[in-house]
Amino acid sequence: MESTQPKSVPPCPFTKLYPSQLIRDEAFFRKLAYNQAIDAWKAGEVPIGAVIEYEGQIIGADHNRVESTQDPTAHAEILAITQAARHRGDWRLNGARLFVTKEPCPMCSGATAMARISHVYYAHTDPKMGCL
C-alpha cells in the first residue's frame, strides 16, 4: 500500500539573502533567484529559482514546481516566463533578462529563445542537462 504521507524534506542548509533595494544590478537579481531556489528546496522541489527583469523591474519570478503540480514542464524558467508574458501582455520579452540558479535545460532554453529574452545569467553549469 502506498503511503499518502508527504515525503520528508531535509532542512535547508542555506539562508535567504536580502539584497539592497537601492542597487538593482545583476547581483541583486541573482540573489532573488537564489531565494526562489531556497523556497523550492523548502517545498520539496528541485532547488532552482528564476527571476525575469525588465528595465529594473521584476516581471516574473518563480521556482520549480514539478513535484507539487505533477507537471514535468513546471520548471522555474517556464513559470517565470509565463508570469513575465502576462505582466507585459505580450509573449515577446525583448529586452528582458533571465536570472536562474542553474543552466537551463533544453526545454527551458527553447522557451527562453521563443520568448526572445535578451540575456540569460545562470549561477551553475549543468553538464548533464544544460543547453546553453
Coordinates of N, CA and C in Angstrom, one line a residue:
M1 N 0.8 -1.2 0.0 CA 0.0 0.0 0.0 C 0.9 1.2 0.0
E2 N 0.6 2.2 -0.9 CA 1.4 3.4 -1.0 C 1.0 4.4 0.1
S3 N 2.0 5.0 0.7 CA 1.7 6.0 1.8 C 1.3 7.3 1.1
T4 N 0.3 7.9 1.8 CA -0.2 9.2 1.4 C 0.5 10.3 2.1
Q5 N 1.5 10.0 3.0 CA 2.2 11.0 3.7 C 3.2 11.7 2.8
P6 N 3.3 13.0 2.9 CA 4.3 13.7 2.0 C 5.7 13.3 2.4
K7 N 6.6 13.3 1.3 CA 7.9 12.8 1.6 C 8.6 13.8 2.5
S8 N 9.6 13.3 3.3 CA 10.3 14.1 4.2 C 11.3 15.0 3.5
V9 N 11.3 16.2 3.8 CA 12.3 17.2 3.1 C 13.3 17.5 4.2
P10 N 14.6 17.3 3.8 CA 15.7 17.7 4.8 C 15.7 19.2 5.0
P11 N 16.1 19.6 6.2 CA 16.2 21.0 6.4 C 17.1 21.7 5.4
C12 N 16.8 22.9 5.0 CA 17.6 23.6 4.1 C 18.8 24.2 4.8
P13 N 20.0 23.8 4.2 CA 21.2 24.3 4.9 C 21.6 25.7 4.5
F14 N 20.8 26.4 3.7 CA 21.1 27.7 3.3 C 20.2 28.8 3.8
T15 N 20.6 30.0 3.9 CA 19.7 31.1 4.3 C 19.5 32.0 3.2
K16 N 18.3 32.7 3.2 CA 18.0 33.6 2.2 C 18.9 34.9 2.3
L17 N 19.1 35.5 1.1 CA 19.8 36.7 1.1 C 18.9 37.9 1.0
Y18 N 19.3 39.0 1.5 CA 18.4 40.2 1.5 C 19.2 41.3 0.8
P19 N 19.1 41.4 -0.5 CA 19.9 42.4 -1.2 C 19.2 43.8 -1.0
S20 N 20.1 44.8 -1.1 CA 19.6 46.2 -1.0 C 18.7 46.5 -2.2
Q21 N 17.6 47.1 -1.9 CA 16.6 47.6 -2.9 C 17.1 48.8 -3.7
L22 N 18.2 49.4 -3.2 CA 18.6 50.6 -3.8 C 19.5 50.4 -5.0
I23 N 20.2 49.3 -5.1 CA 21.0 48.9 -6.2 C 20.5 47.7 -6.9
R24 N 19.9 47.9 -8.0 CA 19.3 46.8 -8.8 C 20.2 46.4 -9.9
D25 N 21.3 45.8 -9.5 CA 22.3 45.4 -10.5 C 22.1 43.8 -10.7
E26 N 23.0 43.2 -11.5 CA 23.0 41.8 -11.7 C 23.0 41.0 -10.4
A27 N 23.8 41.4 -9.5 CA 23.9 40.7 -8.2 C 22.6 40.7 -7.5
F28 N 21.8 41.8 -7.5 CA 20.5 41.9 -6.9 C 19.6 40.8 -7.4
F29 N 19.5 40.7 -8.8 CA 18.6 39.8 -9.4 C 19.0 38.3 -9.2
R30 N 20.3 38.1 -9.1 CA 20.9 36.8 -8.9 C 20.5 36.3 -7.5
K31 N 20.6 37.2 -6.5 CA 20.2 36.9 -5.1 C 18.7 36.6 -5.0
L32 N 17.9 37.3 -5.8 CA 16.4 37.0 -5.8 C 16.2 35.6 -6.4
A33 N 16.9 35.2 -7.4 CA 16.8 33.9 -8.0 C 17.2 32.8 -7.0
Y34 N 18.3 33.1 -6.3 CA 18.8 32.2 -5.2 C 17.7 32.0 -4.1
N35 N 17.1 33.1 -3.7 CA 16.0 33.0 -2.7 C 14.8 32.1 -3.2
Q36 N 14.5 32.2 -4.5 CA 13.5 31.4 -5.1 C 13.9 29.9 -5.0
A37 N 15.2 29.6 -5.2 CA 15.7 28.3 -5.1 C 15.5 27.7 -3.7
I38 N 15.8 28.6 -2.7 CA 15.6 28.2 -1.3 C 14.1 27.8 -1.1
D39 N 13.2 28.6 -1.6 CA 11.8 28.3 -1.5 C 11.5 27.0 -2.1
A40 N 12.1 26.7 -3.2 CA 11.9 25.4 -3.9 C 12.3 24.3 -3.0
W41 N 13.5 24.4 -2.4 CA 14.1 23.4 -1.5 C 13.1 23.1 -0.4
K42 N 12.6 24.2 0.3 CA 11.7 24.0 1.4 C 10.4 23.4 1.0
A43 N 10.0 23.5 -0.2 CA 8.8 22.9 -0.7 C 9.0 21.5 -1.2
G44 N 10.2 21.0 -1.1 CA 10.4 19.6 -1.6 C 10.7 19.5 -3.1
E45 N 11.0 20.6 -3.7 CA 11.2 20.7 -5.2 C 12.7 20.7 -5.4
V46 N 13.1 20.4 -6.7 CA 14.5 20.6 -7.1 C 14.8 22.1 -6.9
P47 N 15.8 22.5 -6.2 CA 16.1 23.9 -5.8 C 16.6 24.7 -7.0
I48 N 15.8 25.1 -7.9 CA 16.1 26.0 -8.9 C 15.1 27.2 -8.9
G49 N 15.7 28.4 -9.0 CA 14.9 29.6 -9.0 C 15.2 30.5 -10.2
A50 N 14.2 31.2 -10.6 CA 14.4 32.1 -11.8 C 13.7 33.5 -11.5
V51 N 14.3 34.5 -12.0 CA 13.8 35.9 -12.0 C 13.9 36.5 -13.4
I52 N 12.9 37.2 -13.8 CA 13.0 37.9 -15.1 C 12.9 39.4 -14.8
E53 N 13.8 40.1 -15.3 CA 13.9 41.6 -15.1 C 13.8 42.3 -16.4
Y54 N 13.0 43.4 -16.3 CA 12.9 44.3 -17.5 C 13.0 45.8 -17.0
E55 N 13.9 46.5 -17.5 CA 14.1 47.9 -17.1 C 14.1 48.1 -15.6
G56 N 14.8 47.2 -14.9 CA 15.0 47.3 -13.4 C 13.8 46.8 -12.6
Q57 N 12.8 46.3 -13.2 CA 11.6 45.8 -12.5 C 11.5 44.3 -12.7
I58 N 11.1 43.6 -11.6 CA 10.8 42.2 -11.7 C 9.5 41.9 -12.4
I59 N 9.5 41.2 -13.5 CA 8.2 41.0 -14.2 C 7.8 39.5 -14.1
G60 N 8.7 38.7 -13.6 CA 8.4 37.3 -13.4 C 9.4 36.7 -12.5
A61 N 8.9 35.8 -11.6 CA 9.8 35.1 -10.6 C 9.1 33.9 -10.1
D62 N 9.8 32.8 -10.1 CA 9.3 31.5 -9.5 C 10.4 30.5 -9.3
H63 N 10.0 29.4 -8.8 CA 10.9 28.3 -8.6 C 10.2 27.0 -9.2
N64 N 11.0 25.9 -9.2 CA 10.5 24.7 -9.8 C 9.3 24.2 -9.0
R65 N 8.3 23.7 -9.7 CA 7.0 23.2 -9.0 C 6.6 21.9 -9.6
V66 N 7.6 21.1 -10.1 CA 7.3 19.9 -10.8 C 6.6 18.9 -9.9
E67 N 7.1 18.7 -8.6 CA 6.6 17.8 -7.7 C 5.2 18.2 -7.2
S68 N 5.0 19.5 -6.9 CA 3.7 19.9 -6.3 C 2.6 19.9 -7.3
T69 N 3.0 20.1 -8.6 CA 2.0 20.2 -9.6 C 1.9 18.9 -10.4
Q70 N 2.9 18.0 -10.3 CA 3.0 16.8 -11.1 C 3.0 17.1 -12.5
D71 N 3.6 18.2 -12.9 CA 3.7 18.7 -14.2 C 5.2 18.8 -14.6
P72 N 5.7 18.0 -15.5 CA 7.1 17.9 -15.9 C 7.6 19.2 -16.5
T73 N 6.7 20.1 -16.9 CA 7.1 21.4 -17.6 C 7.1 22.5 -16.6
A74 N 6.8 22.3 -15.3 CA 6.7 23.4 -14.3 C 8.1 23.7 -13.8
H75 N 9.0 24.0 -14.7 CA 10.4 24.5 -14.3 C 10.3 26.0 -14.0
A76 N 11.3 26.4 -13.2 CA 11.3 27.8 -12.7 C 11.3 28.8 -13.9
E77 N 12.1 28.5 -14.9 CA 12.2 29.4 -16.1 C 10.9 29.5 -16.8
I78 N 10.2 28.4 -17.0 CA 9.0 28.4 -17.8 C 7.9 29.2 -17.0
L79 N 7.8 28.9 -15.7 CA 6.9 29.6 -14.9 C 7.1 31.1 -14.8
A80 N 8.4 31.5 -14.7 CA 8.8 32.9 -14.7 C 8.5 33.6 -16.1
I81 N 8.7 32.9 -17.2 CA 8.4 33.4 -18.5 C 6.9 33.6 -18.6
T82 N 6.1 32.7 -18.2 CA 4.7 32.8 -18.2 C 4.2 34.1 -17.5
Q83 N 4.7 34.2 -16.3 CA 4.4 35.4 -15.5 C 4.8 36.7 -16.2
A84 N 6.0 36.7 -16.7 CA 6.5 37.9 -17.4 C 5.7 38.3 -18.6
A85 N 5.3 37.2 -19.4 CA 4.5 37.5 -20.6 C 3.1 38.0 -20.2
R86 N 2.5 37.5 -19.1 CA 1.2 38.0 -18.7 C 1.4 39.5 -18.2
H87 N 2.5 39.7 -17.5 CA 2.7 41.1 -17.0 C 2.9 42.1 -18.1
R88 N 3.6 41.7 -19.1 CA 3.8 42.6 -20.3 C 2.6 42.6 -21.3
G89 N 1.8 41.6 -21.2 CA 0.7 41.5 -22.2 C 1.2 41.1 -23.5
D90 N 2.3 40.5 -23.6 CA 3.0 40.1 -24.9 C 3.9 39.0 -24.6
W91 N 3.9 38.0 -25.5 CA 4.8 36.9 -25.4 C 6.2 37.2 -25.8
R92 N 6.4 38.3 -26.4 CA 7.8 38.7 -26.8 C 8.4 39.5 -25.7
L93 N 9.4 39.0 -25.1 CA 10.0 39.6 -23.9 C 11.4 40.3 -24.3
N94 N 11.4 40.9 -25.5 CA 12.6 41.6 -25.9 C 13.1 42.6 -24.8
G95 N 14.4 42.6 -24.6 CA 15.0 43.5 -23.6 C 15.0 42.9 -22.2
A96 N 14.3 41.8 -22.0 CA 14.2 41.3 -20.6 C 15.4 40.4 -20.4
R97 N 15.8 40.2 -19.1 CA 16.9 39.4 -18.7 C 16.4 38.3 -17.8
L98 N 16.9 37.1 -18.0 CA 16.6 36.0 -17.1 C 17.8 35.7 -16.2
F99 N 17.5 35.6 -14.9 CA 18.5 35.2 -13.9 C 18.0 33.9 -13.3
V100 N 18.8 32.8 -13.4 CA 18.5 31.5 -13.0 C 19.6 30.9 -12.2
T101 N 19.3 30.0 -11.3 CA 20.4 29.4 -10.4 C 21.2 28.3 -11.1
K102 N 20.6 27.7 -12.2 CA 21.3 26.6 -12.8 C 21.1 26.8 -14.3
E103 N 22.1 26.3 -15.1 CA 22.0 26.4 -16.6 C 20.7 25.8 -17.1
P104 N 19.9 26.5 -17.9 CA 18.6 25.9 -18.3 C 18.8 24.7 -19.2
C105 N 17.8 23.8 -19.0 CA 17.7 22.5 -19.8 C 17.2 22.9 -21.2
P106 N 17.2 21.9 -22.1 CA 16.8 22.1 -23.5 C 15.4 22.7 -23.6
M107 N 14.5 22.3 -22.8 CA 13.1 22.8 -22.8 C 13.1 24.3 -22.4
C108 N 13.8 24.6 -21.4 CA 13.8 26.0 -20.9 C 14.6 26.9 -21.8
S109 N 15.7 26.4 -22.4 CA 16.4 27.1 -23.3 C 15.6 27.5 -24.5
G110 N 14.8 26.5 -25.0 CA 13.9 26.8 -26.1 C 12.9 27.8 -25.8
A111 N 12.3 27.7 -24.6 CA 11.3 28.7 -24.2 C 11.9 30.1 -24.1
T112 N 13.1 30.1 -23.6 CA 13.8 31.4 -23.5 C 14.0 32.0 -24.9
A113 N 14.4 31.2 -25.8 CA 14.7 31.7 -27.2 C 13.3 32.2 -27.8
M114 N 12.3 31.3 -27.7 CA 11.0 31.7 -28.2 C 10.4 33.0 -27.6
A115 N 10.7 33.2 -26.4 CA 10.2 34.4 -25.7 C 11.1 35.6 -26.0
R116 N 12.1 35.4 -26.8 CA 13.0 36.5 -27.2 C 13.7 37.2 -26.0
I117 N 14.0 36.5 -25.0 CA 14.7 37.1 -23.8 C 16.1 37.4 -24.3
S118 N 16.5 38.6 -24.0 CA 17.8 39.2 -24.5 C 19.0 38.6 -23.9
H119 N 19.0 38.3 -22.5 CA 20.2 37.8 -21.9 C 19.8 36.8 -20.8
V120 N 20.6 35.8 -20.7 CA 20.4 34.7 -19.6 C 21.7 34.7 -18.8
Y121 N 21.5 34.8 -17.5 CA 22.6 34.7 -16.5 C 22.3 33.5 -15.6
Y122 N 23.2 32.5 -15.5 CA 23.0 31.4 -14.6 C 24.2 31.2 -13.7
A123 N 23.9 30.7 -12.5 CA 25.0 30.6 -11.5 C 25.8 29.3 -11.7
H124 N 25.2 28.2 -12.0 CA 25.9 26.9 -12.1 C 25.7 26.3 -13.5
T125 N 26.7 25.7 -14.0 CA 26.5 24.9 -15.3 C 25.9 23.6 -14.9
D126 N 25.3 23.0 -15.9 CA 24.7 21.6 -15.8 C 25.3 20.7 -16.9
P127 N 26.4 20.0 -16.6 CA 27.0 19.2 -17.6 C 26.1 18.1 -18.1
K128 N 25.1 17.7 -17.4 CA 24.2 16.6 -17.7 C 23.0 17.1 -18.6
M129 N 22.4 18.2 -18.3 CA 21.2 18.6 -19.0 C 21.2 20.1 -19.5
G130 N 22.3 20.8 -19.2 CA 22.4 22.2 -19.6 C 22.5 22.3 -21.1
C131 N 21.9 23.4 -21.6 CA 21.8 23.6 -23.0 C 22.2 24.9 -23.5
L132 N 23.0 25.7 -22.8 CA 23.4 27.0 -23.3 C 24.9 27.0 -23.6

